[in-house]
mmCIF file of C-alpha atoms in Angstrom:
data_model
loop_
_atom_site.group_PDB
_atom_site.id
_atom_site.type_symbol
_atom_site.label_atom_id
_atom_site.label_comp_id
_atom_site.label_asym_id
_atom_site.label_seq_id
_atom_site.Cartn_x
_atom_site.Cartn_y
_atom_site.Cartn_z
ATOM 1 C CA MET A 1 90.189 144.828 132.905
ATOM 2 C CA LEU A 2 89.560 142.741 136.621
ATOM 3 C CA THR A 3 87.266 139.950 136.998
ATOM 4 C CA ALA A 4 85.022 139.190 139.597
ATOM 5 C CA LEU A 5 82.968 136.267 139.866
ATOM 6 C CA ILE A 6 79.906 136.747 142.257
ATOM 7 C CA THR A 7 77.311 133.981 143.395
ATOM 8 C CA GLY A 8 74.105 134.078 144.463
ATOM 9 C CA ALA A 9 74.401 137.620 142.695
ATOM 10 C CA SER A 10 70.765 138.073 141.393
ATOM 11 C CA ARG A 11 69.287 139.453 144.382
ATOM 12 C CA GLY A 12 69.959 140.978 148.123
ATOM 13 C CA ILE A 13 73.572 141.560 149.311
ATOM 14 C CA GLY A 14 75.180 139.857 145.863
ATOM 15 C CA ALA A 15 73.059 142.124 143.506
ATOM 16 C CA LYS A 16 74.298 145.039 145.301
ATOM 17 C CA THR A 17 77.813 143.864 145.804
ATOM 18 C CA ALA A 18 77.837 143.050 141.337
ATOM 19 C CA GLU A 19 76.617 146.652 141.231
ATOM 20 C CA LEU A 20 80.028 148.433 143.165
ATOM 21 C CA PHE A 21 82.462 146.220 141.710
ATOM 22 C CA ALA A 22 81.072 147.231 138.101
ATOM 23 C CA GLU A 23 80.652 150.871 138.670
ATOM 24 C CA ASN A 24 84.698 150.840 140.125
ATOM 25 C CA GLY A 25 86.084 148.777 136.952
ATOM 26 C CA TYR A 26 85.702 144.675 137.365
ATOM 27 C CA PHE A 27 83.926 142.996 134.532
ATOM 28 C CA VAL A 28 81.205 141.082 136.693
ATOM 29 C CA ILE A 29 79.840 137.972 136.409
ATOM 30 C CA VAL A 30 76.634 137.017 137.867
ATOM 31 C CA ASN A 31 75.855 133.827 139.004
ATOM 32 C CA TYR A 32 72.638 132.758 139.960
ATOM 33 C CA ASN A 33 71.147 129.185 140.266
ATOM 34 C CA LYS A 34 66.684 129.354 140.391
ATOM 35 C CA SER A 35 66.545 133.421 139.746
ATOM 36 C CA GLU A 36 67.480 133.709 136.075
ATOM 37 C CA ASP A 37 65.131 136.780 135.530
ATOM 38 C CA CYS A 38 66.497 138.502 138.736
ATOM 39 C CA ALA A 39 70.024 138.113 137.500
ATOM 40 C CA GLN A 40 69.435 139.336 133.735
ATOM 41 C CA LYS A 41 67.975 142.311 135.682
ATOM 42 C CA VAL A 42 70.911 143.366 137.099
ATOM 43 C CA VAL A 43 72.889 142.950 134.726
ATOM 44 C CA ASN A 44 70.857 144.733 132.743
ATOM 45 C CA SER A 45 71.055 147.306 135.880
ATOM 46 C CA ILE A 46 74.513 147.203 135.272
ATOM 47 C CA ARG A 47 74.539 147.343 131.336
ATOM 48 C CA GLN A 48 72.511 150.452 131.458
ATOM 49 C CA LYS A 49 74.973 152.587 133.585
ATOM 50 C CA GLY A 50 77.454 151.926 130.953
ATOM 51 C CA PHE A 51 79.140 148.622 132.385
ATOM 52 C CA ALA A 52 80.230 145.743 131.727
ATOM 53 C CA ALA A 53 78.463 142.637 132.902
ATOM 54 C CA GLU A 54 77.361 138.901 132.228
ATOM 55 C CA LYS A 55 74.881 136.156 134.245
ATOM 56 C CA ILE A 56 75.657 132.375 134.482
ATOM 57 C CA HIS A 57 74.139 129.472 135.838
ATOM 58 C CA ALA A 58 75.878 127.051 138.111
ATOM 59 C CA ASP A 59 74.012 125.223 141.300
ATOM 60 C CA VAL A 60 77.207 125.735 143.732
ATOM 61 C CA SER A 61 76.220 123.270 145.496
ATOM 62 C CA GLN A 62 76.854 121.081 142.820
ATOM 63 C CA TYR A 63 80.582 121.090 142.357
ATOM 64 C CA ASP A 64 80.379 119.293 138.397
ATOM 65 C CA GLU A 65 78.368 122.790 137.604
ATOM 66 C CA CYS A 66 81.495 125.043 139.935
ATOM 67 C CA VAL A 67 83.667 123.528 137.946
ATOM 68 C CA ASN A 68 82.136 124.418 134.601
ATOM 69 C CA MET A 69 81.117 127.486 135.387
ATOM 70 C CA VAL A 70 84.869 128.206 136.389
ATOM 71 C CA GLU A 71 85.845 126.804 133.322
ATOM 72 C CA GLU A 72 83.445 128.985 131.283
ATOM 73 C CA VAL A 73 84.508 132.030 132.489
ATOM 74 C CA ILE A 74 88.621 131.510 132.429
ATOM 75 C CA LYS A 75 87.903 130.492 128.795
ATOM 76 C CA LYS A 76 86.180 133.656 127.818
ATOM 77 C CA TYR A 77 88.051 136.041 130.107
ATOM 78 C CA GLY A 78 91.501 134.826 131.014
ATOM 79 C CA HIS A 79 91.510 134.727 134.605
ATOM 80 C CA ILE A 80 89.149 135.012 137.726
ATOM 81 C CA ASP A 81 90.574 138.045 140.227
ATOM 82 C CA VAL A 82 87.614 138.062 142.531
ATOM 83 C CA LEU A 83 85.649 135.437 143.842
ATOM 84 C CA VAL A 84 83.093 136.917 146.207
ATOM 85 C CA ASN A 85 81.702 133.333 147.306
ATOM 86 C CA ASN A 86 78.106 134.976 148.591
ATOM 87 C CA ALA A 87 75.215 132.389 147.889
ATOM 88 C CA GLY A 88 73.720 131.088 151.198
ATOM 89 C CA VAL A 89 70.246 129.967 152.390
ATOM 90 C CA SER A 90 68.686 130.440 155.720
ATOM 91 C CA ALA A 91 65.931 128.334 157.476
ATOM 92 C CA ILE A 92 64.308 129.323 161.255
ATOM 93 C CA LYS A 93 63.657 125.990 162.852
ATOM 94 C CA PRO A 94 63.796 124.652 166.391
ATOM 95 C CA LEU A 95 66.271 121.739 166.304
ATOM 96 C CA TYR A 96 63.558 118.889 166.474
ATOM 97 C CA ASP A 97 62.243 120.382 163.555
ATOM 98 C CA THR A 98 65.042 120.679 161.739
ATOM 99 C CA ASN A 99 65.349 116.792 159.464
ATOM 100 C CA GLU A 100 68.141 115.549 157.686
ATOM 101 C CA GLY A 101 67.035 117.072 154.182
ATOM 102 C CA ASP A 102 66.895 120.441 155.919
ATOM 103 C CA PHE A 103 70.339 120.346 157.313
ATOM 104 C CA GLU A 104 71.633 119.044 153.515
ATOM 105 C CA TYR A 105 69.999 121.761 152.101
ATOM 106 C CA ILE A 106 71.822 124.742 154.323
ATOM 107 C CA MET A 107 75.045 122.592 154.523
ATOM 108 C CA ASN A 108 74.974 122.139 151.248
ATOM 109 C CA SER A 109 74.476 125.943 149.975
ATOM 110 C CA ASN A 110 75.963 127.689 152.405
ATOM 111 C CA PHE A 111 79.470 126.238 153.384
ATOM 112 C CA LYS A 112 79.873 122.911 150.435
ATOM 113 C CA GLY A 113 79.279 125.925 148.017
ATOM 114 C CA VAL A 114 82.201 127.603 149.322
ATOM 115 C CA PHE A 115 84.329 124.846 149.275
ATOM 116 C CA ASN A 116 83.607 123.882 145.914
ATOM 117 C CA MET A 117 84.085 127.214 144.442
ATOM 118 C CA CYS A 118 87.170 127.487 146.398
ATOM 119 C CA LYS A 119 88.397 124.387 144.747
ATOM 120 C CA ALA A 120 86.764 125.069 141.651
ATOM 121 C CA ALA A 121 89.101 128.964 141.435
ATOM 122 C CA THR A 122 91.754 128.379 143.384
ATOM 123 C CA PRO A 123 94.201 126.529 140.427
ATOM 124 C CA PHE A 124 93.834 129.212 138.093
ATOM 125 C CA MET A 125 94.308 131.567 141.148
ATOM 126 C CA VAL A 126 97.549 129.352 142.214
ATOM 127 C CA GLU A 127 99.022 129.421 138.728
ATOM 128 C CA ARG A 128 98.749 133.131 138.092
ATOM 129 C CA LYS A 129 100.435 133.695 141.599
ATOM 130 C CA LYS A 130 97.335 136.509 142.825
ATOM 131 C CA GLY A 131 93.405 136.272 143.334
ATOM 132 C CA LYS A 132 91.442 137.522 145.910
ATOM 133 C CA ILE A 133 88.392 135.649 147.826
ATOM 134 C CA VAL A 134 85.792 136.938 149.778
ATOM 135 C CA ASN A 135 83.413 135.078 151.553
ATOM 136 C CA VAL A 136 79.838 136.376 152.718
ATOM 137 C CA SER A 137 79.216 134.424 156.408
ATOM 138 C CA SER A 138 77.508 135.922 158.932
ATOM 139 C CA VAL A 139 77.949 137.401 162.476
ATOM 140 C CA TRP A 140 75.659 134.244 163.769
ATOM 141 C CA GLY A 141 78.465 132.265 162.918
ATOM 142 C CA LYS A 142 80.162 133.527 165.998
ATOM 143 C CA VAL A 143 77.271 133.891 168.482
ATOM 144 C CA GLY A 144 74.853 131.534 167.222
ATOM 145 C CA SER A 145 71.057 132.385 167.164
ATOM 146 C CA SER A 146 67.878 130.352 168.562
ATOM 147 C CA CYS A 147 66.246 127.714 166.239
ATOM 148 C CA GLU A 148 68.742 128.728 163.334
ATOM 149 C CA SER A 149 71.916 125.799 164.646
ATOM 150 C CA VAL A 150 72.642 124.344 161.433
ATOM 151 C CA TYR A 151 72.717 128.047 159.698
ATOM 152 C CA CYS A 152 74.836 129.403 162.304
ATOM 153 C CA ALA A 153 77.195 125.914 162.253
ATOM 154 C CA SER A 154 77.210 126.497 158.797
ATOM 155 C CA LYS A 155 78.605 129.843 158.260
ATOM 156 C CA GLY A 156 80.719 129.272 161.272
ATOM 157 C CA ALA A 157 81.962 126.772 159.102
ATOM 158 C CA VAL A 158 82.736 129.080 156.461
ATOM 159 C CA ASP A 159 84.688 131.648 158.786
ATOM 160 C CA SER A 160 86.826 128.422 159.831
ATOM 161 C CA PHE A 161 87.702 127.367 156.343
ATOM 162 C CA ALA A 162 88.213 130.662 154.797
ATOM 163 C CA LYS A 163 91.227 131.269 158.072
ATOM 164 C CA SER A 164 92.659 127.953 156.893
ATOM 165 C CA LEU A 165 93.080 128.428 153.066
ATOM 166 C CA ALA A 166 94.126 131.692 153.854
ATOM 167 C CA LYS A 167 97.764 129.982 155.498
ATOM 168 C CA GLU A 168 97.469 127.374 153.153
ATOM 169 C CA LEU A 169 97.229 129.900 149.575
ATOM 170 C CA GLY A 170 99.435 132.471 151.018
ATOM 171 C CA LEU A 171 102.461 131.829 149.544
ATOM 172 C CA SER A 172 100.161 131.849 146.250
ATOM 173 C CA GLY A 173 100.143 135.440 146.257
ATOM 174 C CA ILE A 174 95.860 134.695 147.316
ATOM 175 C CA ASN A 175 94.396 136.541 150.542
ATOM 176 C CA VAL A 176 90.785 135.019 151.305
ATOM 177 C CA ASN A 177 88.935 137.257 153.641
ATOM 178 C CA CYS A 178 85.130 136.615 155.094
ATOM 179 C CA VAL A 179 82.835 139.569 155.141
ATOM 180 C CA ALA A 180 80.097 138.554 158.435
ATOM 181 C CA PRO A 181 76.686 140.589 157.920
ATOM 182 C CA GLY A 182 74.816 141.381 160.931
ATOM 183 C CA PHE A 183 71.302 142.524 160.443
ATOM 184 C CA ILE A 184 71.008 143.449 157.285
ATOM 185 C CA ASP A 185 67.340 144.977 154.828
ATOM 186 C CA THR A 186 67.265 142.105 152.640
ATOM 187 C CA GLU A 187 64.556 139.669 151.777
ATOM 188 C CA MET A 188 66.117 136.538 153.665
ATOM 189 C CA ASN A 189 65.393 139.325 156.941
ATOM 190 C CA ARG A 190 61.953 140.926 156.159
ATOM 191 C CA GLN A 191 60.073 137.860 157.468
ATOM 192 C CA LEU A 192 60.769 138.851 160.833
ATOM 193 C CA ASP A 193 58.201 141.220 162.654
ATOM 194 C CA GLU A 194 58.763 144.426 162.947
ATOM 195 C CA ASN A 195 58.701 144.562 166.984
ATOM 196 C CA SER A 196 61.829 142.723 166.527
ATOM 197 C CA VAL A 197 63.427 144.355 163.959
ATOM 198 C CA ASN A 198 62.982 147.198 166.261
ATOM 199 C CA GLU A 199 64.685 145.201 169.061
ATOM 200 C CA ILE A 200 67.722 144.652 166.803
ATOM 201 C CA ILE A 201 67.899 148.568 166.384
ATOM 202 C CA GLU A 202 67.841 148.680 170.118
ATOM 203 C CA GLU A 203 70.591 146.832 170.924
ATOM 204 C CA THR A 204 72.929 148.105 167.524
ATOM 205 C CA PRO A 205 74.742 151.308 168.444
ATOM 206 C CA LEU A 206 74.816 152.491 165.239
ATOM 207 C CA ALA A 207 70.806 152.491 165.725
ATOM 208 C CA ARG A 208 69.717 151.735 162.336
ATOM 209 C CA VAL A 209 69.826 148.050 160.091
ATOM 210 C CA GLY A 210 72.756 147.875 157.774
ATOM 211 C CA THR A 211 72.218 147.902 154.008
ATOM 212 C CA PRO A 212 73.551 145.006 151.372
ATOM 213 C CA LEU A 213 75.533 148.392 150.226
ATOM 214 C CA ASP A 214 77.167 148.474 153.990
ATOM 215 C CA VAL A 215 77.683 144.926 153.477
ATOM 216 C CA ALA A 216 79.279 145.199 149.461
ATOM 217 C CA ASN A 217 82.056 148.259 150.607
ATOM 218 C CA ALA A 218 82.992 145.755 152.392
ATOM 219 C CA ILE A 219 82.671 143.383 150.330
ATOM 220 C CA LEU A 220 85.467 145.670 147.534
ATOM 221 C CA PHE A 221 87.742 146.750 149.693
ATOM 222 C CA LEU A 222 89.018 143.505 150.784
ATOM 223 C CA ALA A 223 88.766 142.740 147.072
ATOM 224 C CA GLY A 224 90.789 145.623 146.250
ATOM 225 C CA ASP A 225 94.707 146.266 146.340
ATOM 226 C CA LYS A 226 94.311 148.143 149.624
ATOM 227 C CA SER A 227 93.311 144.667 151.685
ATOM 228 C CA ASP A 228 96.842 143.253 150.053
ATOM 229 C CA PHE A 229 98.059 142.418 153.845
ATOM 230 C CA ILE A 230 95.436 141.516 154.953
ATOM 231 C CA THR A 231 93.931 137.814 154.544
ATOM 232 C CA GLY A 232 92.227 135.262 157.055
ATOM 233 C CA GLN A 233 90.214 137.907 158.729
ATOM 234 C CA VAL A 234 86.608 138.156 159.210
ATOM 235 C CA LEU A 235 85.131 141.649 158.799
ATOM 236 C CA TYR A 236 81.930 142.173 160.825
ATOM 237 C CA VAL A 237 79.861 144.818 159.492
ATOM 238 C CA ASN A 238 77.119 144.538 162.355
ATOM 239 C CA GLY A 239 76.770 148.405 163.226
ATOM 240 C CA GLY A 240 78.497 147.424 166.747
ATOM 241 C CA TRP A 241 75.184 144.632 167.052
ATOM 242 C CA GLN A 242 77.889 142.391 168.163
ATOM 243 C CA ILE A 243 81.546 143.025 169.484
#
C-alpha cells in the first residue's frame, strides 16, 4: 500500500487531503502539532469508512522532531511514497506591528517546516529512486498581500525552494511541486468580514469561494502517477482569482 505523510492534517485542507488520499487507497499518516483531538477525529473518520490512517505528533519547525517522525514512519511502514507539506500559519499585521517573534513564528512554520521535512524524508526517497513531494503554498506567494508581508514571503520561499529541489532530485526519480490555493473556506480565512469575502467572489471568474476538497484534489493529482512528468511547478487553485 502506498504511504502518504501529510503535515498539519488535523483540520482544513490537511484533513480533507488526508481523507481523500485514504479514499484513494493510501495509508495516511496524519501529522499534528497542538491539535491531537482534531487529528484523532480525522483518523477515526477515515477508519470508520474502512480505510487506513494513523496520527503522529511533530512540530515541523523543529528539525529533530521531523527526523524522529520520518524515522518512525519508515520503521513502521518501510517507506514514504508521498510527502505533503501542508502545515502552516498566518498573521495579518502591518509591517510596523510585526515583530521579530512574529517573523520567526511564521517563517519557521511555513518555510523552515518544509525545509525540515524535505531534508528528513528525501534521503529515503533517493535510496528508493522514487517519491512525490507536494508543498502547499499560496497565491499570495506570487502576488503579495497588504498586511501579510511575512506570510507572503514565506509562501514565495516555498515555491522557489520547490523549483530548486525539483532540479536537484529529478535524477533520483522524485517529483517536487506546489499547490497554491487562493481564497479557500478554511478556519484561517473565516476572520474576514462578509463584505471582504463578497468582494473576492466578485473578482473570481468562477464566482465562488474554494473548498478544501478543491485543493485536496489538486494535491492528489500531483501525488499520483498521472503527474509523473510534472515537476518544479506551482499549480494555482483559485478559481481564476489571480491569473
